[in-house]
Short mmCIF file of C-alpha atoms and ligand atoms in Angstrom, two decimals:
data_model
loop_
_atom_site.label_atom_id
_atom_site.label_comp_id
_atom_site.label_asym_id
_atom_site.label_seq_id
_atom_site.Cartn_x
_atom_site.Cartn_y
_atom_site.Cartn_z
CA UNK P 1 11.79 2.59 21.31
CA UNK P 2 15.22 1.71 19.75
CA UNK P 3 16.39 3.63 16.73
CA UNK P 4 18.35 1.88 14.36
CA UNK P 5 20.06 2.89 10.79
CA UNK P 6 21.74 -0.30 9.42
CA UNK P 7 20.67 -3.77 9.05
CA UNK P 8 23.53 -5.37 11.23
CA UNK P 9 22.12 -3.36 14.13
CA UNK P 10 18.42 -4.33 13.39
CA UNK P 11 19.79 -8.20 13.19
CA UNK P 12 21.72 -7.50 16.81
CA UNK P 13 18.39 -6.01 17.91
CA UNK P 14 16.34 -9.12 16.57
CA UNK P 15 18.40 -11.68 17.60
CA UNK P 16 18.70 -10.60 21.14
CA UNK P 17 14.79 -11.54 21.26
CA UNK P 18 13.49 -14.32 23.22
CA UNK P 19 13.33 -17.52 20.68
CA UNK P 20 9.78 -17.31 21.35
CA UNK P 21 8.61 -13.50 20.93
CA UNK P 22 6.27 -13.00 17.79
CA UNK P 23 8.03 -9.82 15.89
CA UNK P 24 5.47 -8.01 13.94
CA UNK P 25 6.68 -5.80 11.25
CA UNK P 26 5.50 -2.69 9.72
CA UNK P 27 6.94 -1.25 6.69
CA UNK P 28 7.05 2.11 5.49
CA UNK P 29 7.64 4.97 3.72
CA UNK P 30 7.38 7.31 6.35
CA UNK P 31 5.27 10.83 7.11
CA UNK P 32 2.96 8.60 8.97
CA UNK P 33 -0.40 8.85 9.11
CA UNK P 34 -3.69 7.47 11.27
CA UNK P 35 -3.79 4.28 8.44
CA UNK P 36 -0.14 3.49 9.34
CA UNK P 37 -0.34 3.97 13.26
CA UNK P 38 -3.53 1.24 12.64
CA UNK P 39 -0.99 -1.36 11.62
CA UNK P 40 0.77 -0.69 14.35
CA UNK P 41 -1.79 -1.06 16.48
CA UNK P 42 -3.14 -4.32 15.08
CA UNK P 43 0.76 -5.70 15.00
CA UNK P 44 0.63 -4.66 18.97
CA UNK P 45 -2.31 -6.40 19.14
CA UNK P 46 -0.87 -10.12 17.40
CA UNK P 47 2.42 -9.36 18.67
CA UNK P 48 5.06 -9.37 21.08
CA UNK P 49 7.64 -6.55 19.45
CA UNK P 50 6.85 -4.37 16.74
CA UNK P 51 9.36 -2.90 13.97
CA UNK P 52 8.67 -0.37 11.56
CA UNK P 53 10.64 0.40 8.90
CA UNK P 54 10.82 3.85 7.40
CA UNK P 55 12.72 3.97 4.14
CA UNK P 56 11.60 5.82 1.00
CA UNK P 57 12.70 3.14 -1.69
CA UNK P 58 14.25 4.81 -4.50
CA UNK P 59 13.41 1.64 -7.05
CA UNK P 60 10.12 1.58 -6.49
CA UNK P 61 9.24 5.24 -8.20
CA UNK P 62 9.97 5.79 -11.65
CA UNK P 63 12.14 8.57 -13.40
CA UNK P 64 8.83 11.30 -13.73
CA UNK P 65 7.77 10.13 -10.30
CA UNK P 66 7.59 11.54 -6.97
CA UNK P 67 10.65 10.36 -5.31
CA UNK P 68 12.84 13.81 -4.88
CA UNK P 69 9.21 15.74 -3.47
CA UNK P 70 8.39 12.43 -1.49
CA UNK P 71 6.73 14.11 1.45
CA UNK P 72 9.51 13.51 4.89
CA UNK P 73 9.50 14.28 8.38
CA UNK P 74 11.41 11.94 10.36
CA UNK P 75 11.68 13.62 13.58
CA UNK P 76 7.71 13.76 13.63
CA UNK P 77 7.54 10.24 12.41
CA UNK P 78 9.92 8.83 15.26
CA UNK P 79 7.54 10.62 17.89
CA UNK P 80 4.45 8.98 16.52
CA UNK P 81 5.81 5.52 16.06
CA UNK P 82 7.02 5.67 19.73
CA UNK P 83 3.47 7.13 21.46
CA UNK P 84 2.45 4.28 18.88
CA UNK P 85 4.58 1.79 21.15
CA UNK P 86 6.78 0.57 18.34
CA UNK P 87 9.69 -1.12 19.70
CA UNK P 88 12.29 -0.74 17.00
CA UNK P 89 12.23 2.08 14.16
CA UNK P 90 14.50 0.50 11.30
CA UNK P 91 15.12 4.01 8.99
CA UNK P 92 17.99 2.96 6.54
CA UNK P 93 19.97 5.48 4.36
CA UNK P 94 19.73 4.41 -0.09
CA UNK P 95 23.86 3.55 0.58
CA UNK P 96 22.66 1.34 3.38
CA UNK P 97 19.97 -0.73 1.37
CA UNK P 98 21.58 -0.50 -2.17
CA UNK P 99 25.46 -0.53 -1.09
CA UNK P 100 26.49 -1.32 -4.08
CA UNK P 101 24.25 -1.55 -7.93
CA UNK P 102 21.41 -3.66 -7.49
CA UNK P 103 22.08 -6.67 -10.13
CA UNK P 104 19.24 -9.01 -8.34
CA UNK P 105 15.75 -8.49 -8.18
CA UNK P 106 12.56 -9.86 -7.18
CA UNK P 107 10.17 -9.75 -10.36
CA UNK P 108 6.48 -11.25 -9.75
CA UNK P 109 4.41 -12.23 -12.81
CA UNK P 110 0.96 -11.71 -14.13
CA UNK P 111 -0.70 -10.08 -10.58
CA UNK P 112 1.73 -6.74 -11.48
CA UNK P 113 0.69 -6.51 -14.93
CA UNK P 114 -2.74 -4.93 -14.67
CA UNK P 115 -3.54 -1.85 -12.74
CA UNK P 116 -0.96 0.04 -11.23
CA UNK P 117 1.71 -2.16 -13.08
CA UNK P 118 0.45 -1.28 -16.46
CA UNK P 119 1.23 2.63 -15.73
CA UNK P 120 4.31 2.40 -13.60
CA UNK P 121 6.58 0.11 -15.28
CA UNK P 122 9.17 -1.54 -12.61
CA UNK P 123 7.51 0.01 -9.54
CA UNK P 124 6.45 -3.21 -7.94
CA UNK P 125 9.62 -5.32 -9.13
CA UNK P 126 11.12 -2.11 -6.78
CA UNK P 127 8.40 -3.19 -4.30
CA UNK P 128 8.88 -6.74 -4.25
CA UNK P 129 12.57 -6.21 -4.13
CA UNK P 130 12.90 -4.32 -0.79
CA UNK P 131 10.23 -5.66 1.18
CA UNK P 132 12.12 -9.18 0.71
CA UNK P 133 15.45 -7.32 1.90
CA UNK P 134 13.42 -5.72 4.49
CA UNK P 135 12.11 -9.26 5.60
CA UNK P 136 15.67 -10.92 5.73
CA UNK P 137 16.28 -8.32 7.81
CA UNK P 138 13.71 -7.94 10.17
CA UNK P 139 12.60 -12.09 9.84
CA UNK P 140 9.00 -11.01 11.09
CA UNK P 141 6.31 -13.29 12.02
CA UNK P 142 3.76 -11.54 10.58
CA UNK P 143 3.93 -8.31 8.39
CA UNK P 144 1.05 -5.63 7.80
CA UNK P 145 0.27 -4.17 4.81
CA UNK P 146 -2.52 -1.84 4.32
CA UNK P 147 -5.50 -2.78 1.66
CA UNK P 148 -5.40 0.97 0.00
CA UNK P 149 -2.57 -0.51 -2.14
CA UNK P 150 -4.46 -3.83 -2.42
CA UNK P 151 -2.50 -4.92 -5.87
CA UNK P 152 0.58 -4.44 -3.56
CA UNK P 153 -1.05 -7.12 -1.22
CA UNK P 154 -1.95 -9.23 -4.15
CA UNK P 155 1.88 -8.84 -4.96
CA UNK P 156 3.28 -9.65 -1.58
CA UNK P 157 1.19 -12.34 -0.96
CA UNK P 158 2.50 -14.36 -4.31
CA UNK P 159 5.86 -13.77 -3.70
CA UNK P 160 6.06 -14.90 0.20
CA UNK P 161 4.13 -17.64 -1.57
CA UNK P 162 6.44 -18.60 -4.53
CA UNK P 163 10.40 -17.90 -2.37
CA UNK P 164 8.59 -19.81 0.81
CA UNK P 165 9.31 -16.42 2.88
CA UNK P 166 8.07 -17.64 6.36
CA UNK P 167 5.73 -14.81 7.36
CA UNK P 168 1.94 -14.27 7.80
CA UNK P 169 0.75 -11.18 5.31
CA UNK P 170 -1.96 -9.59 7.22
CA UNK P 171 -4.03 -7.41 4.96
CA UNK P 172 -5.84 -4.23 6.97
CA UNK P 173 -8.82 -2.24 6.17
CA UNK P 174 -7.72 0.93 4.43
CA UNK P 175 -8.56 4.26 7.38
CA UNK P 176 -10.28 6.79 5.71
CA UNK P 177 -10.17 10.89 6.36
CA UNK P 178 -14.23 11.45 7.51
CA UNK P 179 -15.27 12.41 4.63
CA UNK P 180 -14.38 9.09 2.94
CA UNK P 181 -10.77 10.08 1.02
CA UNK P 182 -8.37 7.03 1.67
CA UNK P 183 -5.48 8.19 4.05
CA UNK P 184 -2.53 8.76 2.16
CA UNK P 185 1.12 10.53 2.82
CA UNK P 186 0.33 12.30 -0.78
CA UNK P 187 -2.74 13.75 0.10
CA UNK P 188 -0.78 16.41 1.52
CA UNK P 189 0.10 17.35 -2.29
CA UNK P 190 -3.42 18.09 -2.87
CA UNK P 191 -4.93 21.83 -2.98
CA UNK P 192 -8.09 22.68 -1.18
CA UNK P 193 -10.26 22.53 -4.74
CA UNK P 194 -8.52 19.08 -5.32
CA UNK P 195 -8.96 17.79 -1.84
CA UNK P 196 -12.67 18.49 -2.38
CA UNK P 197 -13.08 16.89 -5.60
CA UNK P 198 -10.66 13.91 -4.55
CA UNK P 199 -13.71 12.66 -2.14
CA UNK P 200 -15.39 11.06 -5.17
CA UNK P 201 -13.28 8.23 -5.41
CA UNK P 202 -14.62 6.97 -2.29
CA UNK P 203 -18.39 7.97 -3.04
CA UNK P 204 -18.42 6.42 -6.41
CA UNK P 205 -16.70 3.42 -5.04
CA UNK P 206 -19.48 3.68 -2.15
CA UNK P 207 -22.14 3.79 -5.32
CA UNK P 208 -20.93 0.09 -6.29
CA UNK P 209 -22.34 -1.73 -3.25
CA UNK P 210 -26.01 0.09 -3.78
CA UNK P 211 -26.72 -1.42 -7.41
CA UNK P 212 -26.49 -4.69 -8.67
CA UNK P 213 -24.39 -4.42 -11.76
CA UNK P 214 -23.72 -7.54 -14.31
CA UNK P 215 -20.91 -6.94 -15.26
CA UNK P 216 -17.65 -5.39 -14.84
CA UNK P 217 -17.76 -3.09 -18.16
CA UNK P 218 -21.05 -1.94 -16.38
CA UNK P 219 -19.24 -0.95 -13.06
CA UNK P 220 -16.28 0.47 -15.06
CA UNK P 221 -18.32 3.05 -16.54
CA UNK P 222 -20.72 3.77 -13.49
CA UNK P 223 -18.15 4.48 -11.75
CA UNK P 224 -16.02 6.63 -14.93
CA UNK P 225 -19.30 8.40 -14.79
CA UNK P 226 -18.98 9.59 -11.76
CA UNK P 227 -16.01 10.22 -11.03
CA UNK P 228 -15.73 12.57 -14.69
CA UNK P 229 -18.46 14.93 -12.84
CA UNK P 230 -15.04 16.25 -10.78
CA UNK P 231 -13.63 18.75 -13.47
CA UNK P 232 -10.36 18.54 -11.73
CA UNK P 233 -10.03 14.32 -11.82
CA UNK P 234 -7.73 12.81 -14.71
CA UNK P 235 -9.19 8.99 -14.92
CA UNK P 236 -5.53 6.76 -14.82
CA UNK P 237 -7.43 3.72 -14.74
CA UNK P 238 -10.69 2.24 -13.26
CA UNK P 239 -10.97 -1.56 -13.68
CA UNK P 240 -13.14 -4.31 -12.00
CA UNK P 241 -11.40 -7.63 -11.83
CA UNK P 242 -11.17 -10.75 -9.65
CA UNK P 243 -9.10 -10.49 -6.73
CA UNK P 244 -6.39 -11.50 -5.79
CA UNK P 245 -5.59 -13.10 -9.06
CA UNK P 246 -6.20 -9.60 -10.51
CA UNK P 247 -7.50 -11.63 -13.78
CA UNK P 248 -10.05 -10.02 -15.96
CA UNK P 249 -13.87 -10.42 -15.45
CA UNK P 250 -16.69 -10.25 -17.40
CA UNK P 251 -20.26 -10.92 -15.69
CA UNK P 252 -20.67 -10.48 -12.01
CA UNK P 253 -21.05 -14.22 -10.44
CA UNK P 254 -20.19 -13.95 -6.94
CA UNK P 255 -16.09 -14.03 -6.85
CA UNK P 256 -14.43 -12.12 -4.95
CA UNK P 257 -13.77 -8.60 -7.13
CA UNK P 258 -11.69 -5.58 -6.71
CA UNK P 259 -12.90 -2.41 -8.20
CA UNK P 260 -9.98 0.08 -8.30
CA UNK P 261 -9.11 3.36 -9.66
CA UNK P 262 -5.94 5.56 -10.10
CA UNK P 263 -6.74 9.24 -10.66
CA UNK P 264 -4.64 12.44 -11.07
CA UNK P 265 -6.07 15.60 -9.55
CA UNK P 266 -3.29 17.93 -10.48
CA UNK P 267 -0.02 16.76 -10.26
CA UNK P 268 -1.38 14.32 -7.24
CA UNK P 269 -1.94 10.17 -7.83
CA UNK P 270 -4.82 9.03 -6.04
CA UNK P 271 -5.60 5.36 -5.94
CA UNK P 272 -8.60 3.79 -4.19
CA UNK P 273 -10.47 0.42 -4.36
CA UNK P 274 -13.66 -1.78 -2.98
CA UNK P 275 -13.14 -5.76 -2.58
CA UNK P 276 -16.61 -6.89 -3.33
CA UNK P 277 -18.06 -10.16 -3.00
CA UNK P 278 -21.88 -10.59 -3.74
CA UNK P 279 -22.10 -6.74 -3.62
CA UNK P 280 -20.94 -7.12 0.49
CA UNK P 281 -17.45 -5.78 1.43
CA UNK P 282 -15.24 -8.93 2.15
CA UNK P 283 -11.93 -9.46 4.24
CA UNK P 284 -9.05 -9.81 2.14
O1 PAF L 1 3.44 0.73 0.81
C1 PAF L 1 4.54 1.30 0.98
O2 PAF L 1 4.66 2.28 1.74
C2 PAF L 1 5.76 0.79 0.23
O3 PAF L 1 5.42 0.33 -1.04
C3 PAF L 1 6.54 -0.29 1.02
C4 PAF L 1 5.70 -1.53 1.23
C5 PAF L 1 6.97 0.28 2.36
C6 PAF L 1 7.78 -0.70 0.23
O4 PAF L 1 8.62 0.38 0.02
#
């Protein structure tokens, strides 16, 4: 596995591929976990070379966020990406990506105003702006994204749709811990009490599939319900809408739905979701 800190040495990297080797790309913020390593794995899979980007993007977290306490461990990181088989690790300083102040962004409409969108204002204009720098960069064929952040799929999707960005978004199943909470870098935040209680998220979500609710105001507060009997769990947000379009709902008629939820359990942000169809899990 190559190593590689700037973008002209990625490019040198990339470029000295055959013309026709598939490059499957995997980006990051790093302290990998199992649900990273399995987008690796399916990009070694579709693939003939396999990047992964680790870069925690300073534009995509807001000024009472995370960023500073962002969990990092790069040495670990670069041994599990390489028993992963990743070919080239692209981990690029701030100075590197922002060189100079940022005066042109990517901004997608409508699909980032709901959800996650509504509570962190600029967070996926920060999103949307580095994964297109990342993708000049690394050109990939195809680029994996997992579904726990599926409004950040929803997001990627329109804008490799809208600037014609030639490369495949492959959505993956999020990889849960076994007792259901959705693998996350900041689960590592979480105290043992909060860890506990956290697991609701996926059992309420679980809950959806077994009834046959009418409508989404229904779900919203099934799932509220439940997830209030956790003394420790702040409700952010739970919302049922259609996916991807992320548009509001009102009865249940057989689209394609997301039911998502952003909940604080101490200082930690927890986010989960269930793409429904017919009350059957679909693919995204
Ligand atoms: O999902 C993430 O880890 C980040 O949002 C991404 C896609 C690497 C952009 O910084």
């Amino acid at each position: 596995m190559k190593v590689v800190t700037t973008a002209v040495e990625a490019r040198k990297c990339i470029n000295a591929l055959p013309s026709d080797c598939t490059i499957g790309f995997v980006p990051t913020m790093g302290y990998l976990h199992q649900g990273h390593l399995s987008l690796v794995k399916r990009a070694k899979e579709e693939c003939d070379y396999v990047v992964l980007s680790i870069f925690v993007n300073p534009i995509q977290f807001g000024e009472n966020e995370d960023f500073d306490r962002y969990p990092r461990d790069f040495k670990r990181d670069v041994q599990l990406a390489e028993d992963a088989g990743v070919d080239l690790l692209f981990h690029p300083s701030v100075e590197e990506m922002y060189p100079s102040p940022l005066l042109t962004t990517v901004q997608v409409k409508k699909v980032t105003e709901k959800l996650c969108g509504a509570y962190r204002p600029g967070h996926f204009e920060g999103v949307a702006t580095v994964v297109s720098k990342l993708f000049h960069i690394v050109t990939p064929h195809r680029a994996y994204f997992g579904l726990k952040d599926a409004q950040q799929v929803a997001v990627i999707e329109q804008m490799v749709r809208d600037l014609h960005f030639p490369v495949t978004i492959v959505p993956c199943e999020i990889v849960r811990e076994e007792d259901g909470l959705a693998m996350s870098s900041r689960n590592v935040y979480l105290n043992p009490e909060e860890r506990k209680q956290a697991t609701i998220l996926y059992r309420a979500l679980q809950e959806v599939k077994t009834k046959n609710f009418a409508t989404a105001q229904e779900i919203n507060q099934f799932v509220r319900e439940k997830i209030s009997t956790q003394p420790l769990a702040q409700i952010e947000y739970v919302e049922t809408l259609a996916y991807p379009s992320l548009e509001s709902i009102d009865q249940i008629k057989g689209e394609r739905i997301i039911v998502a939820v952003a909940v604080r359990f101490g200082k930690t942000r927890l986010i989960d979701n269930i793409l429904l169809r017919n009350g059957e899990v679909f693919d995204a």
